PDB file of C-alpha atoms and ligand atoms in Angstrom:
ATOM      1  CA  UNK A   1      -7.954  -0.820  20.292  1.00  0.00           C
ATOM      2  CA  UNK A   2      -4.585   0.625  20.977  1.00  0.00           C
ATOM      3  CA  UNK A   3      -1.942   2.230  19.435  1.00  0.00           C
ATOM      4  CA  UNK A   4       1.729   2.951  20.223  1.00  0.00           C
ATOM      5  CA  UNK A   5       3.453   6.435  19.825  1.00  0.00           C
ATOM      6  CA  UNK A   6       6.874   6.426  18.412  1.00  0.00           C
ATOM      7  CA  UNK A   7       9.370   8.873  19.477  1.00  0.00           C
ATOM      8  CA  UNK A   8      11.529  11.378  16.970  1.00  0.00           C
ATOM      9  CA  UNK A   9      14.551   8.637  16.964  1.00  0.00           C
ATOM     10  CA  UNK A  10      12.514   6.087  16.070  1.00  0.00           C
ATOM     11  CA  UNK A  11      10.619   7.860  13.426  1.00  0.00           C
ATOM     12  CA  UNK A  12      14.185   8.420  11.504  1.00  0.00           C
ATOM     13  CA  UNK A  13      14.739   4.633  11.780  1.00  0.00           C
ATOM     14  CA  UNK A  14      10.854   3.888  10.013  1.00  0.00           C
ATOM     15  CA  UNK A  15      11.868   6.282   7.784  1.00  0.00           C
ATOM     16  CA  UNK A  16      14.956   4.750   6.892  1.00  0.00           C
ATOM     17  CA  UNK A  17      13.407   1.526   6.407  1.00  0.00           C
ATOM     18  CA  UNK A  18      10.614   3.105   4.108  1.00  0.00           C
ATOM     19  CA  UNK A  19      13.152   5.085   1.840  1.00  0.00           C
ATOM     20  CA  UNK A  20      14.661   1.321   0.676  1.00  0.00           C
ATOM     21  CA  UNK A  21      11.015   1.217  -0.842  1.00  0.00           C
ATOM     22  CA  UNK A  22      10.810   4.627  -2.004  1.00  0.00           C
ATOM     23  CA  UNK A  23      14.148   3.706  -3.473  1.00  0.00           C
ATOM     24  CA  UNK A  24      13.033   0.488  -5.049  1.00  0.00           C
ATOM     25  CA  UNK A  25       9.873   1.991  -6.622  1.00  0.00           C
ATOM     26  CA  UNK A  26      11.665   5.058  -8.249  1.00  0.00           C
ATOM     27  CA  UNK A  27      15.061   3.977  -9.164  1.00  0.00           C
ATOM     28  CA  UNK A  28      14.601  -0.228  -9.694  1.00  0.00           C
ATOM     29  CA  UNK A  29      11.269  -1.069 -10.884  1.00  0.00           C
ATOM     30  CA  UNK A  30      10.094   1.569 -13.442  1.00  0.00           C
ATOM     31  CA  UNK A  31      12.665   0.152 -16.283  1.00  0.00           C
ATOM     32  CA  UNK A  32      11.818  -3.831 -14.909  1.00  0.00           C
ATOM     33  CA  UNK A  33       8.355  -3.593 -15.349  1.00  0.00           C
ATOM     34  CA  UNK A  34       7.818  -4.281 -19.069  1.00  0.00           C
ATOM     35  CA  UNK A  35       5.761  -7.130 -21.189  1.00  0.00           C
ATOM     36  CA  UNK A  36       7.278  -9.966 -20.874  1.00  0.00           C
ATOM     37  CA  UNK A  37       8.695 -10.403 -17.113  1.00  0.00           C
ATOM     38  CA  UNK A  38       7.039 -13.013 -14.617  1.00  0.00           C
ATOM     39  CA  UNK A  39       5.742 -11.789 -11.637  1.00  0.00           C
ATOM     40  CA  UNK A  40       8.618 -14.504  -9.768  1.00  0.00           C
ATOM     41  CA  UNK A  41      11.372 -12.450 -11.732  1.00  0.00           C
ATOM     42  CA  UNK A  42       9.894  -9.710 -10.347  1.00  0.00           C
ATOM     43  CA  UNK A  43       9.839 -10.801  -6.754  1.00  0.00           C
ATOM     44  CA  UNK A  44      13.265 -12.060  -7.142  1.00  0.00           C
ATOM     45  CA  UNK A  45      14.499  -8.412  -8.478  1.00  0.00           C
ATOM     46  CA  UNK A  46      12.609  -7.063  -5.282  1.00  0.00           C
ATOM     47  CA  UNK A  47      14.185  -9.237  -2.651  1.00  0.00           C
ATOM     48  CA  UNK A  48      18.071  -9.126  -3.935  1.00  0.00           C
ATOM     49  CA  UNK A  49      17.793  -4.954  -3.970  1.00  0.00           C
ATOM     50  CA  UNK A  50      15.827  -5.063  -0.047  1.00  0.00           C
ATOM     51  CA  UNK A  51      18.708  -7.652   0.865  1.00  0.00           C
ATOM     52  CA  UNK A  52      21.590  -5.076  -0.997  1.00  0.00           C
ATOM     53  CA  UNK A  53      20.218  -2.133   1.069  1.00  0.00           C
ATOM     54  CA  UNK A  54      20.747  -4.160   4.375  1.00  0.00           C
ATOM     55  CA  UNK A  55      16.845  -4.859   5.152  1.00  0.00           C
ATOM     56  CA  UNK A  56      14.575  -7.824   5.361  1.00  0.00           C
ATOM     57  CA  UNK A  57      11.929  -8.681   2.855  1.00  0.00           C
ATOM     58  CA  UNK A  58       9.201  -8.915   5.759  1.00  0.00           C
ATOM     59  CA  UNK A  59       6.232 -10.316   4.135  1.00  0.00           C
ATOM     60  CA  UNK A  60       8.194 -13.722   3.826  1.00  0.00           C
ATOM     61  CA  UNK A  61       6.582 -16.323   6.232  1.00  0.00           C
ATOM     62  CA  UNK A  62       3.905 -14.115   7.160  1.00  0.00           C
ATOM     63  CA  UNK A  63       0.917 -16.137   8.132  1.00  0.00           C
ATOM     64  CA  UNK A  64       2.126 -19.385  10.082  1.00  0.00           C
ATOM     65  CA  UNK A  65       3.524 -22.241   9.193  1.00  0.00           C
ATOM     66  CA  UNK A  66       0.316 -23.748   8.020  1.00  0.00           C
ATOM     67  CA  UNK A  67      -0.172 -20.894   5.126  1.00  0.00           C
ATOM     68  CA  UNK A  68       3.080 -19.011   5.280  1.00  0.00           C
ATOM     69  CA  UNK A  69       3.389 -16.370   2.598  1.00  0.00           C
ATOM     70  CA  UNK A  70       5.785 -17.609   0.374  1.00  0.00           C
ATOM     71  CA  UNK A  71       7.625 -14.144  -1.133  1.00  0.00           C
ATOM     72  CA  UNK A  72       9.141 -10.887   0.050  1.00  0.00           C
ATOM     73  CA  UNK A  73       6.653  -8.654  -2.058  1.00  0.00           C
ATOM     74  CA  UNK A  74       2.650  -8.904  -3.240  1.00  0.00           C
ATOM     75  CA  UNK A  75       2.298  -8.560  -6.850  1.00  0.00           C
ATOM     76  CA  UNK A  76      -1.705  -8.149  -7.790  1.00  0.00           C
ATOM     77  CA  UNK A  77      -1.832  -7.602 -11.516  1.00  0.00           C
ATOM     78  CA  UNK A  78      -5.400  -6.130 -13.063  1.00  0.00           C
ATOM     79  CA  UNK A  79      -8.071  -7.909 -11.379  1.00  0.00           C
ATOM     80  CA  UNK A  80      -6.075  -8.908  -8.014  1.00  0.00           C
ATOM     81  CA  UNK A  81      -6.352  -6.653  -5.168  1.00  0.00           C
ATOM     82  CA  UNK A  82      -3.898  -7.007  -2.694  1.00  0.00           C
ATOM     83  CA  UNK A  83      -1.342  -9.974  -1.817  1.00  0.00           C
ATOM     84  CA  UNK A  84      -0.833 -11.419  -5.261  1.00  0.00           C
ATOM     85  CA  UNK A  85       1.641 -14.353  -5.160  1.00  0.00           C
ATOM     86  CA  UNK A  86       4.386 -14.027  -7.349  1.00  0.00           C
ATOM     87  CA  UNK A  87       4.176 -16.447 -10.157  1.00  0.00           C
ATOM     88  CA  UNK A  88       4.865 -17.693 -13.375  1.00  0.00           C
ATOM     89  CA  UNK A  89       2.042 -15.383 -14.559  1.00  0.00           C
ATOM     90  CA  UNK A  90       3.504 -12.996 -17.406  1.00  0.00           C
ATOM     91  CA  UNK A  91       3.171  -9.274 -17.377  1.00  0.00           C
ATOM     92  CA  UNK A  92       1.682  -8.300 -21.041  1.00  0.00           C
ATOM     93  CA  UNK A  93       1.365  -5.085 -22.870  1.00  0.00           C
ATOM     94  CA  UNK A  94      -1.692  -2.883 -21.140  1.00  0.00           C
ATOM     95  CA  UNK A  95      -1.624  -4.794 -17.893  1.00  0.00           C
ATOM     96  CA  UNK A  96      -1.666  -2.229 -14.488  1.00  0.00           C
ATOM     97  CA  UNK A  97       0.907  -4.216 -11.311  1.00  0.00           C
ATOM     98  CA  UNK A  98       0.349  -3.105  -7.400  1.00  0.00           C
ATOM     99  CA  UNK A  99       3.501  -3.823  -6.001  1.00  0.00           C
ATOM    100  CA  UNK A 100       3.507  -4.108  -2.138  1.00  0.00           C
ATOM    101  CA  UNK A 101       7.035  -4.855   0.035  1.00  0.00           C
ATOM    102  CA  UNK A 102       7.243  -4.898   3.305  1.00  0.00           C
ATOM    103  CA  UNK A 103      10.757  -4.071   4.663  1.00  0.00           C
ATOM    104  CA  UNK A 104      12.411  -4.467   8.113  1.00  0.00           C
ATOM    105  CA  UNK A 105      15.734  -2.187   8.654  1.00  0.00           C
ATOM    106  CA  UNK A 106      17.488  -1.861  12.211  1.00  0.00           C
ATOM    107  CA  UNK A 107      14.484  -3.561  14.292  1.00  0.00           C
ATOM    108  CA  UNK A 108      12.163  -0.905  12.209  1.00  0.00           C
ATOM    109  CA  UNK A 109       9.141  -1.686   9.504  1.00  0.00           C
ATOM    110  CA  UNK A 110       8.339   0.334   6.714  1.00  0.00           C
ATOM    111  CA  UNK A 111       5.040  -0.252   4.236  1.00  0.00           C
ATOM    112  CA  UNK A 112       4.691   1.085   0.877  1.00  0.00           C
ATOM    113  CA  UNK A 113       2.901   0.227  -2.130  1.00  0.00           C
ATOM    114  CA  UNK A 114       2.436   1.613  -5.718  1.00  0.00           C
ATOM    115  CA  UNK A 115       0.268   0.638  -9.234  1.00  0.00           C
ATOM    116  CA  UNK A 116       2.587   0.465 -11.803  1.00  0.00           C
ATOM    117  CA  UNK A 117       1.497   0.635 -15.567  1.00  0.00           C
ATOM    118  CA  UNK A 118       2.703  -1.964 -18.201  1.00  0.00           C
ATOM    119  CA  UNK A 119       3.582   0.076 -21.021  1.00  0.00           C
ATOM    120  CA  UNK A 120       0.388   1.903 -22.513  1.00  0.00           C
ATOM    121  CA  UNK A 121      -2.385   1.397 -20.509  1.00  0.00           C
ATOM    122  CA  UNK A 122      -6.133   2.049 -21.689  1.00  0.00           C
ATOM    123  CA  UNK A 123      -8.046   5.528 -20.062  1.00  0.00           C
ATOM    124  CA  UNK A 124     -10.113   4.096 -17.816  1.00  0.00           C
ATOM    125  CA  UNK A 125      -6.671   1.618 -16.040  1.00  0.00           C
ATOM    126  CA  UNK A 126      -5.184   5.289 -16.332  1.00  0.00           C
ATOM    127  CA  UNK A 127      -8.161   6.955 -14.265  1.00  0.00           C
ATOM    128  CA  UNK A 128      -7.941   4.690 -11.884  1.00  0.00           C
ATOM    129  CA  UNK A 129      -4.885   4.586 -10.879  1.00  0.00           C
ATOM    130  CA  UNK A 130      -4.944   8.448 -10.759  1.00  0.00           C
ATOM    131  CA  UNK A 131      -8.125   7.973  -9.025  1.00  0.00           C
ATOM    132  CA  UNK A 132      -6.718   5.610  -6.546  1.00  0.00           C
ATOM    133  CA  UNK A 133      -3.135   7.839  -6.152  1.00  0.00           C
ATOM    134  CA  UNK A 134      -5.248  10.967  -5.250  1.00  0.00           C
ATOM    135  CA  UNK A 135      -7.453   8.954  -2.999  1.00  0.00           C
ATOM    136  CA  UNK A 136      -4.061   8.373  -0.933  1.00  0.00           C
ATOM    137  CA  UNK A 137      -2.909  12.130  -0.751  1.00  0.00           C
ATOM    138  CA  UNK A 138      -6.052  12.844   0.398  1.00  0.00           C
ATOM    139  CA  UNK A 139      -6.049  10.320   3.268  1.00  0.00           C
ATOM    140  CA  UNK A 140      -2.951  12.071   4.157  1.00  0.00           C
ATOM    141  CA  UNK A 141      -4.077  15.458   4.318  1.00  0.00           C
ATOM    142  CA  UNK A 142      -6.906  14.086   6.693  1.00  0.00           C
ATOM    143  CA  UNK A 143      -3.927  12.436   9.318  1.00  0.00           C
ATOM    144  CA  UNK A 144      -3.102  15.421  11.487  1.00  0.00           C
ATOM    145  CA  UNK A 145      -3.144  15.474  15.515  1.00  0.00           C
ATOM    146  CA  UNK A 146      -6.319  16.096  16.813  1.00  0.00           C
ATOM    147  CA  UNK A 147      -8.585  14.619  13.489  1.00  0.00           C
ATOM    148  CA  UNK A 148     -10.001  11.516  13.481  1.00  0.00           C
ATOM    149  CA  UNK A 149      -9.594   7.904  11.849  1.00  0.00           C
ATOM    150  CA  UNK A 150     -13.272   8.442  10.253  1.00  0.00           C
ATOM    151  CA  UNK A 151     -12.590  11.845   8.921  1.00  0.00           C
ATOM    152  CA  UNK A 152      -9.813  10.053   7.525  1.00  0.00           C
ATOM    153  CA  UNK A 153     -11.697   7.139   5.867  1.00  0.00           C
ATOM    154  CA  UNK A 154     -14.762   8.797   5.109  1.00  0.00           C
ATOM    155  CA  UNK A 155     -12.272  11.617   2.963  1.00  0.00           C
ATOM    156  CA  UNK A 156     -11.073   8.640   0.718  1.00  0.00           C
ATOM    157  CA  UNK A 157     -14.439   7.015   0.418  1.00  0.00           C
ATOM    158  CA  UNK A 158     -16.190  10.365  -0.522  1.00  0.00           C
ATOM    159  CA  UNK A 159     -13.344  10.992  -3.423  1.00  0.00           C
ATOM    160  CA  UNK A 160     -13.831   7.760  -4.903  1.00  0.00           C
ATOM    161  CA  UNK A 161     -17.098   7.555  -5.070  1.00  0.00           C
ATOM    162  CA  UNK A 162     -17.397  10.895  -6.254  1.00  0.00           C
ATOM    163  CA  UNK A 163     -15.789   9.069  -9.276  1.00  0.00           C
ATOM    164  CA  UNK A 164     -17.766   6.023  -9.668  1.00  0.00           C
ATOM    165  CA  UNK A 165     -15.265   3.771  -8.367  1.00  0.00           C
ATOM    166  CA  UNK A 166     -15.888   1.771  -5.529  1.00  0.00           C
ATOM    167  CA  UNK A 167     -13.382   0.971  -2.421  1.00  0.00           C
ATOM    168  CA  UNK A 168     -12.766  -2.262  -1.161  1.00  0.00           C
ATOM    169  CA  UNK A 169     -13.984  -2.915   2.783  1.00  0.00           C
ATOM    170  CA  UNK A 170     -12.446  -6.023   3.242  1.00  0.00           C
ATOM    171  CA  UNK A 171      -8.755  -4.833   4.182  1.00  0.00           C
ATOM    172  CA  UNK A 172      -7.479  -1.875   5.279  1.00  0.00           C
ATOM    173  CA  UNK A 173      -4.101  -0.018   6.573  1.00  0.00           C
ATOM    174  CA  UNK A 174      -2.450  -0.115  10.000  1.00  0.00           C
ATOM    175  CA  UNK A 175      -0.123   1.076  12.392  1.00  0.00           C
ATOM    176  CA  UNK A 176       3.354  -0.083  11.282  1.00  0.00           C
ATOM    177  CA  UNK A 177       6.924   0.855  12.806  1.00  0.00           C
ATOM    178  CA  UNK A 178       7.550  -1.767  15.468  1.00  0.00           C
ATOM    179  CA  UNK A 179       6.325  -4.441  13.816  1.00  0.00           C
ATOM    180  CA  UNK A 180       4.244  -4.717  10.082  1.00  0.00           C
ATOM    181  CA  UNK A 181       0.530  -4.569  11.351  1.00  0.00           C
ATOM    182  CA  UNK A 182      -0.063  -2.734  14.739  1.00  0.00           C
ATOM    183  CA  UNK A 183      -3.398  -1.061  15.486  1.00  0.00           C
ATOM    184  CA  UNK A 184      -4.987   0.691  14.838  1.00  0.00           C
ATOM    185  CA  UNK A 185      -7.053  -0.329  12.019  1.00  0.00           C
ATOM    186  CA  UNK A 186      -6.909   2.659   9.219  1.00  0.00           C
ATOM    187  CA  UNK A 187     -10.575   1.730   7.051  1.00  0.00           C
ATOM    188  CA  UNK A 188     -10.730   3.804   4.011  1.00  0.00           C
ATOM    189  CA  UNK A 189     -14.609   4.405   4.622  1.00  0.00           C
ATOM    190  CA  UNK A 190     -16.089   6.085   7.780  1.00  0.00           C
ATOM    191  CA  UNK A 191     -17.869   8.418   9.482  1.00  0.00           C
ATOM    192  CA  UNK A 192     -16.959  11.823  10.266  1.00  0.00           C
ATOM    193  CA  UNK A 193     -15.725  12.537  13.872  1.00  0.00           C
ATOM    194  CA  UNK A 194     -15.980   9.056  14.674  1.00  0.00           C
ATOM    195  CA  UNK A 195     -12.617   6.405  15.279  1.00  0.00           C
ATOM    196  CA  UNK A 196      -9.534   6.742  17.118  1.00  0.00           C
ATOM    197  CA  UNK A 197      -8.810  10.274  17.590  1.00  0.00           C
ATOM    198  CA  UNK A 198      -5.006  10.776  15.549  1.00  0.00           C
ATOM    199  CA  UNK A 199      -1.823  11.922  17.831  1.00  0.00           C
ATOM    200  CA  UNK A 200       1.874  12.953  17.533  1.00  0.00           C
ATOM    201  CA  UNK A 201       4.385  10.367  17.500  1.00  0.00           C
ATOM    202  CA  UNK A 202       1.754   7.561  15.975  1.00  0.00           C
ATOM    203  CA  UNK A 203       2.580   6.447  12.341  1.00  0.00           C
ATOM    204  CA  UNK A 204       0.700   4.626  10.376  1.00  0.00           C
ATOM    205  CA  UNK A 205       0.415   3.362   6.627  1.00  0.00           C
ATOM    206  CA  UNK A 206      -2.826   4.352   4.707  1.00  0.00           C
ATOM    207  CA  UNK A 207      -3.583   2.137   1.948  1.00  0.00           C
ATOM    208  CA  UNK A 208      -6.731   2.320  -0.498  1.00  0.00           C
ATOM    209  CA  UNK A 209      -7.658  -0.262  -2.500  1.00  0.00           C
ATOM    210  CA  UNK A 210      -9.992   0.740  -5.352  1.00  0.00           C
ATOM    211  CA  UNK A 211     -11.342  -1.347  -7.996  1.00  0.00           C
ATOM    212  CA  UNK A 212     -12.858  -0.082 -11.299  1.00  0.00           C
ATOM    213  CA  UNK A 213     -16.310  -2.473 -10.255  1.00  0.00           C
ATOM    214  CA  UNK A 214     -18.336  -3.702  -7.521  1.00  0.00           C
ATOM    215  CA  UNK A 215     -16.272  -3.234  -4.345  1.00  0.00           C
ATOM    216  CA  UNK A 216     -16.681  -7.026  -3.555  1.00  0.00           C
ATOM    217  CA  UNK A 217     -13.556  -9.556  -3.364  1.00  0.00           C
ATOM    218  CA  UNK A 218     -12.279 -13.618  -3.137  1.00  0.00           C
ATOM    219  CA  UNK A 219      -9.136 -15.013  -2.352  1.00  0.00           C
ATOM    220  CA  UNK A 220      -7.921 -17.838  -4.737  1.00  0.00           C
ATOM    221  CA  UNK A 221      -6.630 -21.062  -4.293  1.00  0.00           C
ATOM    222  CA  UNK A 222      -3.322 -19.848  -3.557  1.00  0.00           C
ATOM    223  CA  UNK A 223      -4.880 -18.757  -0.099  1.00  0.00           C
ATOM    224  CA  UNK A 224      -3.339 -15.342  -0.053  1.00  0.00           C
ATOM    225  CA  UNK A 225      -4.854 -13.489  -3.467  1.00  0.00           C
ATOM    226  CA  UNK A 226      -7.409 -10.988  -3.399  1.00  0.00           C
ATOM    227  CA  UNK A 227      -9.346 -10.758  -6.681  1.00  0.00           C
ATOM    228  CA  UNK A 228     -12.024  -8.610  -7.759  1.00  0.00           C
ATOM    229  CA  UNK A 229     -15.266 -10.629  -7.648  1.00  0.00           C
ATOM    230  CA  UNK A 230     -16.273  -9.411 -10.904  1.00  0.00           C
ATOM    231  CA  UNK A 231     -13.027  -9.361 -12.649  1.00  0.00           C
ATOM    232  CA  UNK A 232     -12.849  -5.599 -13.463  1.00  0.00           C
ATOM    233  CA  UNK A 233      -9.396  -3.827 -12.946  1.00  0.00           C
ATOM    234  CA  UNK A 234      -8.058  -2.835  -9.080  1.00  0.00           C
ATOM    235  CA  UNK A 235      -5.687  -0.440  -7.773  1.00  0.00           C
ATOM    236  CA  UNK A 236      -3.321   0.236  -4.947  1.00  0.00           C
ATOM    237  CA  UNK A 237      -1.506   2.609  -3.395  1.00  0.00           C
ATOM    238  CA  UNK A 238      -0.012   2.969  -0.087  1.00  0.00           C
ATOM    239  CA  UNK A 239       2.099   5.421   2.161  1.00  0.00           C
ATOM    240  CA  UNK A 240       3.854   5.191   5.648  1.00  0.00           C
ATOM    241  CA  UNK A 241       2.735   8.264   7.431  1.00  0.00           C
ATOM    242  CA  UNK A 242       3.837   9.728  10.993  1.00  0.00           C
ATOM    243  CA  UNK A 243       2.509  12.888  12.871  1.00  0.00           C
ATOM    244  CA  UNK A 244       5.430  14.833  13.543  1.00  0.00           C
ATOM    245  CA  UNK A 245       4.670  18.693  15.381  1.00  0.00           C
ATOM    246  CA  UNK A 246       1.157  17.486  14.561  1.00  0.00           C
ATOM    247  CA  UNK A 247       1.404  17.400  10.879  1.00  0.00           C
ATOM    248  CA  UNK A 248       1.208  14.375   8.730  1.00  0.00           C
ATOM    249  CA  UNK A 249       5.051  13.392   7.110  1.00  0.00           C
ATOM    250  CA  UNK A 250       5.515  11.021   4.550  1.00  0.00           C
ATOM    251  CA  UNK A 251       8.084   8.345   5.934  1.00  0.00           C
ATOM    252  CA  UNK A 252       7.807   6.740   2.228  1.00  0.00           C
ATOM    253  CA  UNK A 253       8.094   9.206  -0.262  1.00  0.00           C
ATOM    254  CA  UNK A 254      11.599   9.410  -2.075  1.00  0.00           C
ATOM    255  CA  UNK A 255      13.754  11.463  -0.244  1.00  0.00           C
ATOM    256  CA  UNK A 256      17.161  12.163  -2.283  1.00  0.00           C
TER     257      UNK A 256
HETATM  258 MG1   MG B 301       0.135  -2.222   4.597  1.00  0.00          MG
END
């Protein structure tokens, strides 16, 4: 498996592309995301602010013409996973909502997803999204020059099993900047000291999934949405992340 490294310049220009997320998460979604709204309103809300900031909704078309992903964000509400198609499906009172865009800027890709609450949540939606958020800064701590893609995963795995959730093997992050998915592969379970050894200039987006059950998932009939097998609650969140004078920086986190 390889990997590219990106230089300083380009960095700026991922960066730039990830900040019309960080944007979108902090200042657009928190007062959309109430009972009541479809998941399509949603998506529609999501692509006219990407296309206002002068990027591309990237996840649009994604898959080939013969099972093209139909919308410029996933929306996977309680028991979906990951790639939720927006539908008619409306958001209620106590439901959690991973939101995950995909935005091109300037020839540059930047990945970033969050779990949203829908107005009062119960504890145990609320500890795992905490659970799931923490897993993530931990993953980051772990992506410095030098360390390795296992030390990585295996930091993320240990933390959430350490509270009795389980994470999901099935997908995992990437390398993103040139193009959405690059290698390498970024599992959120490993070994320590074993993978891809981690270098400046390579950015990549570390994403755990964790559900609140078994770790096992489907895809429904829509041919893109991840469920939970056993219909318990799951969690996302995800970060773009470069190595820049060997230390991990955060090319999606809100930068005012
Ligand atoms: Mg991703």
């Amino acid at each position: 498996m390889s990997f590219t490294i990106k230089t300083r310049e380009e960095i700026e220009k991922i960066k730039a592309a990830n900040q019309v997320i960080a944007r979108l998460y902090a200042d657009i979604l928190p007062s959309k995301i109430v009972p009541g709204v479809s998941t399509n309103e949603l998506n529609t809300i999501i692509e006219e602010y990407i296309i206002s900031q002068g990027g591309t909704p990237a996840t649009i078309g994604v898959g080939g013409p013969s099972n093209a992903y139909p919308a410029g964000s996933c929306l996977s509400v309680n028991e979906a996973v990951v790639h939720g198609v927006p539908n008619e499906r409306i958001l209620e009172e106590g439901d959690i909502i991973s939101v995950d865009t995909v935005v091109e800027l300037d020839g540059f890709y930047g990945d970033s997803a969050f779990t949203f609450p829908v107005g009062e949540i119960d504890e145990e939606s609320k500890r795992l999204l905490e659970v799931t958020k923490k897993s993530l800064e931990i993953g980051i701590e772990e992506c410095y020059a030098g360390n390795r893609l296992g030390d990585l995963g295996n930091a993320i795995e240990s933390y959430v099993k350490k509270n009795k959730f389980t994470v999901v093997r099935d997908f995992c992050g990437h390398g993103v900047g040139y193009s959405m998915h690059e290698d390498p592969m970024v599992m959120n379970f490993g070994r320590k000291g074993r993978g891809i050894k981690l270098e400046e200039g390579m950015v990549i987006a570390i994403e755990p999934m964790v559900n609140a059950g078994s770790y096992k998932v489907g895809i429904l009939k829509d041919g893109w949405t991840a469920v939970t097998r056993d219909g318990k609650r799951s969690a996302h969140f995800e970060h773009s992340v470069a190595i820049v004078d060997g230390k991990p920086v955060v090319l999606s986190k809100l930068d005012r």
